[in-house]
């Protein structure tokens, strides 16, 4: 009798199945430091305890994506250990800021299944929820992933594709208790641009680029205890290359967006996300953003920008998302739609 875990294959999932993921993970100041060493992030609020306290958040939270990656990593052994690729995200909301000392636990529910026409893979949709040690919801999100079948002859399940919101409305965002930008220190934050300085339809070229390395993306993925084979094992893919974890690209693009969006201090929600093309060590990542919408919140001095964050392989000075045929333009790696909280 085997005692090892081969991971779930497509035919192992059933609609409505609930999975309690091991292992709870305590967030430390080390996570903050390692995140800063892996990504060129400079946002003042998660970088400075004093700045965070001046905005009403004490202790200072870690970046939202630290909590997301940790919570996401918990789901991998049960959901995507045998994945071909993670395909997208939706309805991701950050409910409670994650601070050092918090312990995150994650559970998932299968909300959709669809076998692919090749009969060798299928798409699994799950809704995952991460709670802290007090039982408070920290993050919840939906994602869909393409998973190998163990037995190509296994019958296909009834197709169920869940209806997911295209985006959250500003009034559905959860603003952290106590957040107050009315005395915001623009000099310390690094840029003068506030809510009214951004216009819907505006595009921002973040200019800077970072070349991915196998060592760094594997270190990051191990940090989040993400064990998906394709990120580490050169024999897991026919091309013999290690696939960069999509979250690594998200964090890289978010960090690069500081140049032009330094005051987008907190990620409130991820409306949708697509990993358009694979990334590998040696690829150079650049980023640009488009302002999709704006809205005011009830918190003092706090506005919200709905942003499209696009990561590209190599420079895209024209900032083109799609070609005339409606398909993603060559070089696009990531298309991420999210809400960020900014000073008004």
CSV table of C-alpha atoms in Angstrom, one decimal:
chain,number,residue,atom,x,y,z
A,1,UNK,CA,0.0,0.0,0.0
A,2,UNK,CA,1.5,3.3,-1.1
A,3,UNK,CA,1.9,6.1,1.5
A,4,UNK,CA,2.8,8.8,-1.0
A,5,UNK,CA,0.5,11.3,-2.6
A,6,UNK,CA,0.5,11.3,-6.4
A,7,UNK,CA,-1.9,14.2,-6.5
A,8,UNK,CA,-5.4,14.3,-7.9
A,9,UNK,CA,-6.1,13.7,-11.6
A,10,UNK,CA,-9.0,15.1,-13.5
A,11,UNK,CA,-11.3,12.1,-12.9
A,12,UNK,CA,-10.7,12.3,-9.1
A,13,UNK,CA,-12.6,15.6,-8.8
A,14,UNK,CA,-16.4,15.7,-8.3
A,15,UNK,CA,-18.7,18.6,-8.3
A,16,UNK,CA,-19.3,20.0,-4.8
A,17,UNK,CA,-16.3,18.2,-3.4
A,18,UNK,CA,-14.7,20.1,-0.5
A,19,UNK,CA,-11.0,19.8,0.2
A,20,UNK,CA,-9.3,20.8,3.4
A,21,UNK,CA,-5.7,21.6,2.5
A,22,UNK,CA,-2.7,20.9,4.6
A,23,UNK,CA,-0.5,22.6,6.0
A,24,UNK,CA,-1.4,25.8,7.9
A,25,UNK,CA,1.3,28.4,7.3
A,26,UNK,CA,2.4,31.2,9.7
A,27,UNK,CA,3.4,34.4,8.1
A,28,UNK,CA,6.6,36.0,9.4
A,29,UNK,CA,8.7,39.1,8.9
A,30,UNK,CA,11.0,36.8,6.9
A,31,UNK,CA,8.3,36.5,4.3
A,32,UNK,CA,8.3,40.3,3.9
A,33,UNK,CA,12.1,40.4,3.6
A,34,UNK,CA,12.2,37.5,1.1
A,35,UNK,CA,9.4,39.0,-1.0
A,36,UNK,CA,11.4,42.2,-1.2
A,37,UNK,CA,14.5,40.3,-2.3
A,38,UNK,CA,12.7,38.5,-5.1
A,39,UNK,CA,10.7,41.4,-6.5
A,40,UNK,CA,11.6,45.0,-7.0
A,41,UNK,CA,8.7,46.2,-4.8
A,42,UNK,CA,8.8,49.6,-3.1
A,43,UNK,CA,5.3,50.3,-2.0
A,44,UNK,CA,5.5,52.4,1.2
A,45,UNK,CA,2.7,50.9,3.2
A,46,UNK,CA,4.0,47.3,3.4
A,47,UNK,CA,7.6,48.6,3.4
A,48,UNK,CA,7.4,51.0,6.4
A,49,UNK,CA,5.7,50.2,9.7
A,50,UNK,CA,5.7,54.0,10.4
A,51,UNK,CA,4.0,54.8,7.1
A,52,UNK,CA,1.4,52.0,7.6
A,53,UNK,CA,0.6,53.3,11.1
A,54,UNK,CA,0.1,56.8,9.7
A,55,UNK,CA,-2.5,55.3,7.4
A,56,UNK,CA,-4.3,53.6,10.3
A,57,UNK,CA,-2.8,50.1,9.9
A,58,UNK,CA,-0.8,48.9,12.9
A,59,UNK,CA,0.9,46.4,12.7
A,60,UNK,CA,2.0,46.9,9.1
A,61,UNK,CA,0.5,44.3,6.8
A,62,UNK,CA,2.6,42.3,4.3
A,63,UNK,CA,1.8,42.8,0.6
A,64,UNK,CA,-1.5,41.2,-0.3
A,65,UNK,CA,0.2,38.9,-2.8
A,66,UNK,CA,2.2,37.4,0.0
A,67,UNK,CA,-1.0,36.1,1.6
A,68,UNK,CA,-2.4,35.1,-1.7
A,69,UNK,CA,0.7,33.1,-2.7
A,70,UNK,CA,0.8,31.3,0.6
A,71,UNK,CA,-2.9,30.5,0.5
A,72,UNK,CA,-2.7,29.5,-3.2
A,73,UNK,CA,0.3,27.2,-2.4
A,74,UNK,CA,-1.8,25.2,0.1
A,75,UNK,CA,-4.2,24.2,-2.7
A,76,UNK,CA,-1.5,22.9,-5.2
A,77,UNK,CA,-1.0,19.4,-3.8
A,78,UNK,CA,-4.7,18.7,-4.0
A,79,UNK,CA,-5.8,20.8,-7.0
A,80,UNK,CA,-3.0,21.3,-9.4
A,81,UNK,CA,-0.1,18.9,-8.7
A,82,UNK,CA,-0.9,17.2,-12.0
A,83,UNK,CA,-1.8,20.4,-13.8
A,84,UNK,CA,-0.9,21.3,-17.4
A,85,UNK,CA,-1.3,25.0,-16.5
A,86,UNK,CA,-3.2,27.4,-14.2
A,87,UNK,CA,-5.6,29.2,-16.6
A,88,UNK,CA,-7.1,32.1,-14.7
A,89,UNK,CA,-8.6,33.8,-11.6
A,90,UNK,CA,-11.8,35.5,-10.7
A,91,UNK,CA,-13.7,37.1,-7.8
A,92,UNK,CA,-10.6,37.3,-5.6
A,93,UNK,CA,-11.3,39.6,-2.6
A,94,UNK,CA,-8.8,40.6,0.2
A,95,UNK,CA,-11.0,40.7,3.3
A,96,UNK,CA,-8.5,41.2,6.2
A,97,UNK,CA,-4.9,42.4,6.0
A,98,UNK,CA,-2.4,39.7,6.7
A,99,UNK,CA,0.2,40.6,9.3
A,100,UNK,CA,3.3,38.7,10.6
A,101,UNK,CA,2.1,36.2,13.1
A,102,UNK,CA,-1.1,35.3,11.2
A,103,UNK,CA,-1.6,31.6,10.4
A,104,UNK,CA,-3.4,30.9,7.2
A,105,UNK,CA,-5.4,27.8,6.4
A,106,UNK,CA,-7.1,27.1,3.1
A,107,UNK,CA,-10.1,25.0,1.9
A,108,UNK,CA,-11.5,24.6,-1.6
A,109,UNK,CA,-14.8,23.6,-3.2
A,110,UNK,CA,-15.0,22.2,-6.7
A,111,UNK,CA,-17.5,24.4,-8.6
A,112,UNK,CA,-17.0,23.3,-12.2
A,113,UNK,CA,-15.7,20.5,-14.4
A,114,UNK,CA,-15.2,20.2,-18.2
A,115,UNK,CA,-13.3,17.5,-20.0
A,116,UNK,CA,-11.3,18.7,-23.0
A,117,UNK,CA,-12.0,17.4,-26.5
A,118,UNK,CA,-8.7,15.5,-26.6
A,119,UNK,CA,-9.8,13.3,-23.8
A,120,UNK,CA,-6.5,13.6,-22.1
A,121,UNK,CA,-7.1,16.6,-19.9
A,122,UNK,CA,-9.9,18.6,-18.3
A,123,UNK,CA,-10.6,21.9,-16.6
A,124,UNK,CA,-11.4,22.1,-12.9
A,125,UNK,CA,-12.9,25.2,-11.3
A,126,UNK,CA,-12.5,25.7,-7.6
A,127,UNK,CA,-13.4,28.3,-5.1
A,128,UNK,CA,-10.8,28.6,-2.3
A,129,UNK,CA,-11.0,30.4,1.0
A,130,UNK,CA,-8.1,31.2,3.3
A,131,UNK,CA,-8.8,32.0,7.0
A,132,UNK,CA,-6.5,33.3,9.8
A,133,UNK,CA,-6.1,31.8,13.2
A,134,UNK,CA,-9.2,33.6,14.5
A,135,UNK,CA,-11.4,32.1,11.7
A,136,UNK,CA,-11.6,35.4,9.9
A,137,UNK,CA,-11.7,35.2,6.1
A,138,UNK,CA,-8.4,36.7,4.8
A,139,UNK,CA,-8.8,36.0,1.1
A,140,UNK,CA,-11.2,34.1,-1.1
A,141,UNK,CA,-11.0,33.5,-4.9
A,142,UNK,CA,-12.1,31.3,-7.8
A,143,UNK,CA,-9.6,29.8,-10.2
A,144,UNK,CA,-9.6,27.3,-13.0
A,145,UNK,CA,-6.8,24.9,-13.9
A,146,UNK,CA,-6.2,22.3,-16.7
A,147,UNK,CA,-5.4,18.9,-15.2
A,148,UNK,CA,-4.1,15.7,-16.7
A,149,UNK,CA,-6.3,12.6,-16.7
A,150,UNK,CA,-4.8,9.4,-15.2
A,151,UNK,CA,-6.9,7.1,-17.4
A,152,UNK,CA,-7.7,8.5,-20.8
A,153,UNK,CA,-10.6,6.1,-21.1
A,154,UNK,CA,-12.3,7.2,-18.0
A,155,UNK,CA,-15.8,8.6,-18.7
A,156,UNK,CA,-16.2,12.4,-18.9
A,157,UNK,CA,-18.2,14.0,-16.1
A,158,UNK,CA,-21.2,16.1,-16.8
A,159,UNK,CA,-19.9,19.5,-17.9
A,160,UNK,CA,-20.6,22.3,-15.5
A,161,UNK,CA,-19.0,25.7,-16.2
A,162,UNK,CA,-19.7,28.1,-13.3
A,163,UNK,CA,-20.9,31.7,-13.8
A,164,UNK,CA,-18.3,34.1,-12.4
A,165,UNK,CA,-18.6,37.8,-12.2
A,166,UNK,CA,-16.7,39.7,-14.8
A,167,UNK,CA,-15.6,42.2,-12.2
A,168,UNK,CA,-16.5,43.3,-8.7
A,169,UNK,CA,-18.1,46.7,-8.2
A,170,UNK,CA,-16.4,49.3,-6.0
A,171,UNK,CA,-19.1,49.0,-3.4
A,172,UNK,CA,-18.3,45.3,-3.1
A,173,UNK,CA,-14.7,46.0,-2.1
A,174,UNK,CA,-13.6,45.4,1.5
A,175,UNK,CA,-11.6,48.4,2.8
A,176,UNK,CA,-9.4,47.5,5.8
A,177,UNK,CA,-10.8,48.7,9.1
A,178,UNK,CA,-9.1,52.0,10.2
A,179,UNK,CA,-7.6,52.8,6.8
A,180,UNK,CA,-7.3,56.6,6.5
A,181,UNK,CA,-5.4,58.3,3.7
A,182,UNK,CA,-6.5,61.9,4.7
A,183,UNK,CA,-3.0,62.6,6.1
A,184,UNK,CA,-1.2,60.7,3.4
A,185,UNK,CA,2.6,61.4,3.0
A,186,UNK,CA,3.2,61.7,-0.7
A,187,UNK,CA,6.9,62.5,-0.3
A,188,UNK,CA,7.5,59.2,1.6
A,189,UNK,CA,5.4,57.3,-0.9
A,190,UNK,CA,7.6,58.4,-3.8
A,191,UNK,CA,5.1,60.0,-6.2
A,192,UNK,CA,2.6,62.9,-6.1
A,193,UNK,CA,-0.2,61.2,-8.1
A,194,UNK,CA,-3.5,60.8,-6.4
A,195,UNK,CA,-7.0,59.5,-7.4
A,196,UNK,CA,-8.0,62.6,-9.5
A,197,UNK,CA,-4.7,62.5,-11.5
A,198,UNK,CA,-5.8,59.2,-13.2
A,199,UNK,CA,-8.3,59.1,-16.0
A,200,UNK,CA,-10.3,56.1,-17.3
A,201,UNK,CA,-8.7,54.9,-20.5
A,202,UNK,CA,-5.2,56.2,-19.5
A,203,UNK,CA,-2.3,53.8,-20.1
A,204,UNK,CA,0.9,53.9,-18.0
A,205,UNK,CA,4.2,52.4,-19.3
A,206,UNK,CA,6.1,51.2,-16.2
A,207,UNK,CA,9.3,51.2,-18.2
A,208,UNK,CA,11.5,48.9,-16.1
A,209,UNK,CA,12.2,45.3,-16.9
A,210,UNK,CA,13.5,42.2,-15.0
A,211,UNK,CA,14.9,39.1,-16.5
A,212,UNK,CA,13.6,35.9,-14.9
A,213,UNK,CA,16.0,33.3,-13.6
A,214,UNK,CA,15.3,29.7,-12.8
A,215,UNK,CA,16.9,30.0,-9.4
A,216,UNK,CA,14.7,32.9,-8.3
A,217,UNK,CA,11.4,31.6,-9.6
A,218,UNK,CA,12.0,28.2,-8.0
A,219,UNK,CA,13.0,29.9,-4.7
A,220,UNK,CA,9.8,32.0,-4.7
A,221,UNK,CA,7.6,29.0,-5.5
A,222,UNK,CA,9.2,27.0,-2.7
A,223,UNK,CA,8.7,29.9,-0.4
A,224,UNK,CA,4.9,29.6,-1.0
A,225,UNK,CA,5.2,25.7,-0.6
A,226,UNK,CA,3.9,25.3,-4.1
A,227,UNK,CA,4.9,21.8,-5.2
A,228,UNK,CA,3.6,21.7,-8.8
A,229,UNK,CA,5.9,19.5,-10.8
A,230,UNK,CA,6.1,21.8,-13.8
A,231,UNK,CA,8.0,24.5,-11.9
A,232,UNK,CA,10.9,22.2,-10.7
A,233,UNK,CA,11.1,19.0,-12.6
A,234,UNK,CA,12.5,19.2,-16.2
A,235,UNK,CA,11.0,15.8,-16.9
A,236,UNK,CA,7.5,17.1,-16.2
A,237,UNK,CA,7.2,18.9,-19.5
A,238,UNK,CA,7.8,17.6,-23.0
A,239,UNK,CA,10.1,20.5,-23.8
A,240,UNK,CA,12.3,19.9,-20.7
A,241,UNK,CA,11.9,23.4,-19.4
A,242,UNK,CA,10.8,24.6,-15.9
A,243,UNK,CA,7.5,26.6,-16.2
A,244,UNK,CA,7.6,29.8,-14.2
A,245,UNK,CA,4.8,29.9,-11.6
A,246,UNK,CA,2.2,32.4,-12.8
A,247,UNK,CA,2.1,34.1,-9.4
A,248,UNK,CA,5.7,34.9,-9.8
A,249,UNK,CA,4.8,36.9,-13.0
A,250,UNK,CA,2.0,38.6,-11.2
A,251,UNK,CA,4.2,39.7,-8.3
A,252,UNK,CA,6.9,40.8,-10.7
A,253,UNK,CA,4.4,42.9,-12.8
A,254,UNK,CA,2.8,44.4,-9.6
A,255,UNK,CA,6.3,45.4,-8.3
A,256,UNK,CA,7.2,47.0,-11.7
A,257,UNK,CA,4.0,49.0,-11.6
A,258,UNK,CA,5.4,51.1,-8.8
A,259,UNK,CA,6.9,53.3,-11.4
A,260,UNK,CA,3.7,55.3,-12.2
A,261,UNK,CA,1.4,53.7,-9.6
A,262,UNK,CA,3.4,54.2,-6.4
A,263,UNK,CA,0.3,55.3,-4.6
A,264,UNK,CA,-1.7,52.2,-5.5
A,265,UNK,CA,-0.8,51.0,-2.0
A,266,UNK,CA,-3.3,48.1,-1.4
A,267,UNK,CA,-4.7,45.5,-3.7
A,268,UNK,CA,-8.4,45.2,-2.7
A,269,UNK,CA,-9.5,42.6,-5.3
A,270,UNK,CA,-8.6,40.7,-8.4
A,271,UNK,CA,-11.5,40.7,-10.8
A,272,UNK,CA,-10.0,38.4,-13.4
A,273,UNK,CA,-6.7,37.1,-14.5
A,274,UNK,CA,-5.3,35.1,-17.4
A,275,UNK,CA,-1.9,33.6,-17.9
A,276,UNK,CA,-1.8,34.2,-21.6
A,277,UNK,CA,1.5,32.5,-22.4
A,278,UNK,CA,4.1,30.6,-20.5
A,279,UNK,CA,7.1,32.2,-19.0
A,280,UNK,CA,10.6,30.6,-18.6
A,281,UNK,CA,13.9,31.5,-17.1
A,282,UNK,CA,15.7,33.9,-19.4
A,283,UNK,CA,12.5,35.8,-20.4
A,284,UNK,CA,12.6,39.6,-19.6
A,285,UNK,CA,9.3,40.9,-18.1
A,286,UNK,CA,8.0,44.4,-18.6
A,287,UNK,CA,4.6,45.8,-17.6
A,288,UNK,CA,2.1,48.4,-18.4
A,289,UNK,CA,-1.3,49.4,-16.9
A,290,UNK,CA,-4.6,50.8,-18.1
A,291,UNK,CA,-7.1,52.5,-15.9
A,292,UNK,CA,-10.5,50.8,-16.4
A,293,UNK,CA,-12.6,52.4,-13.8
A,294,UNK,CA,-12.6,54.6,-10.7
A,295,UNK,CA,-14.7,54.8,-7.6
A,296,UNK,CA,-14.7,56.5,-4.1
A,297,UNK,CA,-15.0,54.5,-0.9
A,298,UNK,CA,-16.4,55.5,2.5
A,299,UNK,CA,-13.0,55.4,4.1
A,300,UNK,CA,-11.4,58.9,4.7
A,301,UNK,CA,-9.3,60.0,1.8
A,302,UNK,CA,-9.5,56.6,0.1
A,303,UNK,CA,-10.4,56.1,-3.6
A,304,UNK,CA,-10.2,53.0,-5.7
A,305,UNK,CA,-8.8,52.4,-9.2
A,306,UNK,CA,-9.7,49.5,-11.3
A,307,UNK,CA,-6.6,48.6,-13.3
A,308,UNK,CA,-5.6,46.3,-16.0
A,309,UNK,CA,-2.0,45.1,-15.4
A,310,UNK,CA,-0.3,43.6,-18.5
A,311,UNK,CA,3.0,41.7,-18.3
A,312,UNK,CA,4.9,41.2,-21.5
A,313,UNK,CA,7.9,39.2,-22.6
A,314,UNK,CA,10.2,41.9,-23.9
A,315,UNK,CA,9.3,45.6,-24.4
A,316,UNK,CA,5.9,46.6,-25.6
A,317,UNK,CA,6.2,50.4,-26.1
A,318,UNK,CA,2.9,50.5,-28.1
A,319,UNK,CA,1.1,48.9,-25.1
A,320,UNK,CA,-1.1,46.7,-27.3
A,321,UNK,CA,-3.1,44.0,-25.6
A,322,UNK,CA,-4.8,42.4,-28.6
A,323,UNK,CA,-4.3,42.3,-32.4
A,324,UNK,CA,-6.9,43.1,-35.0
A,325,UNK,CA,-8.0,39.4,-34.9
A,326,UNK,CA,-9.0,39.8,-31.3
A,327,UNK,CA,-6.3,37.5,-30.1
A,328,UNK,CA,-3.7,38.5,-27.5
A,329,UNK,CA,-0.7,40.3,-29.0
A,330,UNK,CA,2.6,38.4,-29.3
A,331,UNK,CA,4.6,38.7,-26.1
A,332,UNK,CA,1.7,39.2,-23.7
A,333,UNK,CA,2.2,36.9,-20.6
A,334,UNK,CA,-0.4,38.2,-18.2
A,335,UNK,CA,-3.7,40.1,-18.3
A,336,UNK,CA,-4.7,41.0,-14.8
A,337,UNK,CA,-7.8,43.1,-13.9
A,338,UNK,CA,-7.7,44.3,-10.2
A,339,UNK,CA,-8.8,47.0,-7.8
A,340,UNK,CA,-6.2,49.1,-5.9
A,341,UNK,CA,-6.8,51.6,-3.1
A,342,UNK,CA,-5.2,55.0,-3.6
A,343,UNK,CA,-5.3,58.4,-1.8
A,344,UNK,CA,-7.9,60.9,-2.9
